[in-house]
Amino acid sequence: PDSVYMDKIVINLLVMMFKQNQCVTALTALFAAARHIIVMFPGAFFVEQTPFAGDITYAILGHFNSPNPTVRSKAGGIFYLLLRNNFLALKNFSKMKLQTTIALCQLVGDGTEMFPERFKQSLQAVTEFAKKDSNV
C-alpha cells in the first residue's frame, strides 16, 4: 500500500460492508477479503490503538447468528483468525477477550436477536479451526 492511510480506508470500508445486509455470495467475498486484510494489516488490528479490532469483531460476531451454516462457519473462521493473529502479535488474548465482550454487549444492547444454538455452532467452528491449526 502506498498511502499511510490505506489500512484505515480499507478496514473501514470492510466493516461498513459487513454491517449491511448482504447475500451469502457477497458475504463469502467479504470473508475472503477480511482474511486478506487481517493478514496484510496486523498492526492496525492488534498493535496500534485503533478501533478496528473491536469494529470487525462486532461485525463478525453479528454473523454468528446467521440462519445460513456457511456464513456461520466462515464467520467462525474469521473470528479464529482474529484470535490467532492477536495472540501471535501480542502473546496474549486480553485485547480480543475485551473486544469480544464489548461486541457481545453491543449486539445485545442493539436489540440483536440472539439464537443460542446458532451461536454455539459458530463457536464450534472456531474450535474446529483451532484443532486443525498445528502452528499455534
Tab-separated table of C-alpha atoms in Angstrom:
chain	number	residue	atom	x	y	z
A	1	PRO	CA	0.000	0.000	0.000
A	2	ASP	CA	1.325	3.385	-0.997
A	3	SER	CA	-0.720	5.501	1.402
A	4	VAL	CA	-0.198	5.557	5.160
A	5	TYR	CA	-3.996	5.745	5.417
A	6	MET	CA	-4.684	2.775	3.124
A	7	ASP	CA	-5.220	0.346	6.011
A	8	LYS	CA	-7.729	2.667	7.665
A	9	ILE	CA	-9.657	3.247	4.443
A	10	VAL	CA	-9.796	-0.437	3.535
A	11	ILE	CA	-10.704	-1.619	7.039
A	12	ASN	CA	-13.425	0.999	7.485
A	13	LEU	CA	-14.908	0.049	4.115
A	14	LEU	CA	-14.846	-3.644	5.008
A	15	VAL	CA	-16.516	-3.072	8.385
A	16	MET	CA	-19.152	-0.859	6.789
A	17	MET	CA	-19.934	-3.558	4.211
A	18	PHE	CA	-20.174	-6.252	6.898
A	19	LYS	CA	-22.731	-4.170	8.774
A	20	GLN	CA	-25.027	-4.017	5.737
A	21	ASN	CA	-27.477	-6.774	4.933
A	22	GLN	CA	-25.661	-8.879	2.325
A	23	CYS	CA	-26.457	-12.037	0.386
A	24	VAL	CA	-24.424	-15.191	1.055
A	25	THR	CA	-22.314	-14.701	-2.084
A	26	ALA	CA	-21.367	-11.159	-1.067
A	27	LEU	CA	-20.610	-12.287	2.490
A	28	THR	CA	-18.377	-15.060	1.167
A	29	ALA	CA	-16.390	-12.470	-0.777
A	30	LEU	CA	-16.261	-10.182	2.274
A	31	PHE	CA	-14.965	-13.007	4.466
A	32	ALA	CA	-12.224	-13.705	1.915
A	33	ALA	CA	-11.339	-10.001	1.840
A	34	ALA	CA	-11.333	-9.888	5.649
A	35	ARG	CA	-8.879	-12.799	5.800
A	36	HIS	CA	-6.545	-10.982	3.447
A	37	ILE	CA	-6.839	-7.636	5.242
A	38	ILE	CA	-6.285	-9.113	8.713
A	39	VAL	CA	-3.091	-10.745	7.479
A	40	MET	CA	-1.994	-7.721	5.433
A	41	PHE	CA	-2.527	-5.085	8.167
A	42	PRO	CA	-1.992	-6.883	11.503
A	43	GLY	CA	-0.649	-3.779	13.212
A	44	ALA	CA	-3.835	-1.862	12.516
A	45	PHE	CA	-5.870	-4.513	14.324
A	46	PHE	CA	-3.640	-5.660	17.142
A	47	VAL	CA	-0.712	-3.328	17.814
A	48	GLU	CA	-1.895	0.211	17.138
A	49	GLN	CA	-4.508	1.906	19.295
A	50	THR	CA	-7.330	1.802	16.758
A	51	PRO	CA	-10.967	0.717	16.998
A	52	PHE	CA	-10.551	-1.771	14.142
A	53	ALA	CA	-10.291	-4.962	16.221
A	54	GLY	CA	-13.492	-4.053	18.039
A	55	ASP	CA	-15.300	-2.960	14.890
A	56	ILE	CA	-14.505	-6.123	12.951
A	57	THR	CA	-15.235	-8.322	15.988
A	58	TYR	CA	-18.680	-6.732	16.343
A	59	ALA	CA	-19.394	-7.218	12.638
A	60	ILE	CA	-18.185	-10.829	12.630
A	61	LEU	CA	-19.990	-11.871	15.815
A	62	GLY	CA	-23.195	-10.499	14.323
A	63	HIS	CA	-22.889	-13.185	11.638
A	64	PHE	CA	-22.645	-15.929	14.273
A	65	ASN	CA	-26.460	-15.664	14.373
A	66	SER	CA	-26.916	-16.186	10.632
A	67	PRO	CA	-29.503	-18.779	9.622
A	68	ASN	CA	-27.022	-19.926	6.941
A	69	PRO	CA	-24.499	-22.516	8.224
A	70	THR	CA	-21.914	-21.482	5.616
A	71	VAL	CA	-21.997	-17.896	6.835
A	72	ARG	CA	-21.692	-19.038	10.465
A	73	SER	CA	-18.726	-21.252	9.618
A	74	LYS	CA	-16.927	-18.510	7.697
A	75	ALA	CA	-17.617	-16.022	10.497
A	76	GLY	CA	-16.135	-18.538	12.926
A	77	GLY	CA	-13.075	-18.853	10.705
A	78	ILE	CA	-12.522	-15.101	10.638
A	79	PHE	CA	-13.024	-14.870	14.385
A	80	TYR	CA	-10.437	-17.617	14.885
A	81	LEU	CA	-8.039	-15.755	12.585
A	82	LEU	CA	-8.507	-12.639	14.712
A	83	LEU	CA	-7.804	-14.608	17.898
A	84	ARG	CA	-4.802	-16.343	16.364
A	85	ASN	CA	-3.201	-13.232	14.894
A	86	ASN	CA	-3.837	-11.281	18.097
A	87	PHE	CA	-2.026	-13.985	20.038
A	88	LEU	CA	0.874	-14.048	17.574
A	89	ALA	CA	1.207	-10.252	17.737
A	90	LEU	CA	0.770	-9.717	21.486
A	91	LYS	CA	1.390	-13.157	23.052
A	92	ASN	CA	-1.890	-12.970	24.983
A	93	PHE	CA	-5.627	-12.898	24.409
A	94	SER	CA	-6.518	-9.900	26.564
A	95	LYS	CA	-7.252	-7.482	23.704
A	96	MET	CA	-9.535	-9.888	21.833
A	97	LYS	CA	-11.164	-11.004	25.080
A	98	LEU	CA	-12.075	-7.399	25.826
A	99	GLN	CA	-13.175	-6.671	22.238
A	100	THR	CA	-15.329	-9.810	22.178
A	101	THR	CA	-17.011	-8.900	25.459
A	102	ILE	CA	-17.703	-5.370	24.227
A	103	ALA	CA	-19.014	-6.621	20.868
A	104	LEU	CA	-21.379	-9.107	22.527
A	105	CYS	CA	-22.672	-6.404	24.873
A	106	GLN	CA	-23.230	-4.103	21.892
A	107	LEU	CA	-25.102	-6.805	19.984
A	108	VAL	CA	-27.387	-7.437	22.948
A	109	GLY	CA	-27.737	-3.695	23.613
A	110	ASP	CA	-28.625	-3.051	19.968
A	111	GLY	CA	-31.518	-5.462	20.353
A	112	THR	CA	-29.989	-8.090	18.088
A	113	GLU	CA	-31.965	-11.273	18.484
A	114	MET	CA	-29.581	-13.927	19.753
A	115	PHE	CA	-30.017	-17.553	18.747
A	116	PRO	CA	-28.032	-19.610	21.274
A	117	GLU	CA	-27.912	-22.737	19.110
A	118	ARG	CA	-26.566	-20.852	16.085
A	119	PHE	CA	-24.062	-19.013	18.235
A	120	LYS	CA	-22.931	-22.321	19.744
A	121	GLN	CA	-22.463	-23.802	16.252
A	122	SER	CA	-20.310	-20.812	15.291
A	123	LEU	CA	-18.171	-21.277	18.381
A	124	GLN	CA	-17.813	-24.955	17.496
A	125	ALA	CA	-16.475	-23.849	14.094
A	126	VAL	CA	-13.889	-21.720	15.919
A	127	THR	CA	-12.896	-24.777	17.953
A	128	GLU	CA	-12.548	-26.869	14.798
A	129	PHE	CA	-10.287	-24.262	13.200
A	130	ALA	CA	-8.155	-24.239	16.352
A	131	LYS	CA	-7.852	-28.022	16.369
A	132	LYS	CA	-6.696	-28.038	12.740
A	133	ASP	CA	-4.103	-25.299	13.286
A	134	SER	CA	-0.840	-27.013	14.133
A	135	ASN	CA	1.170	-23.766	14.081
A	136	VAL	CA	-0.159	-22.356	17.339
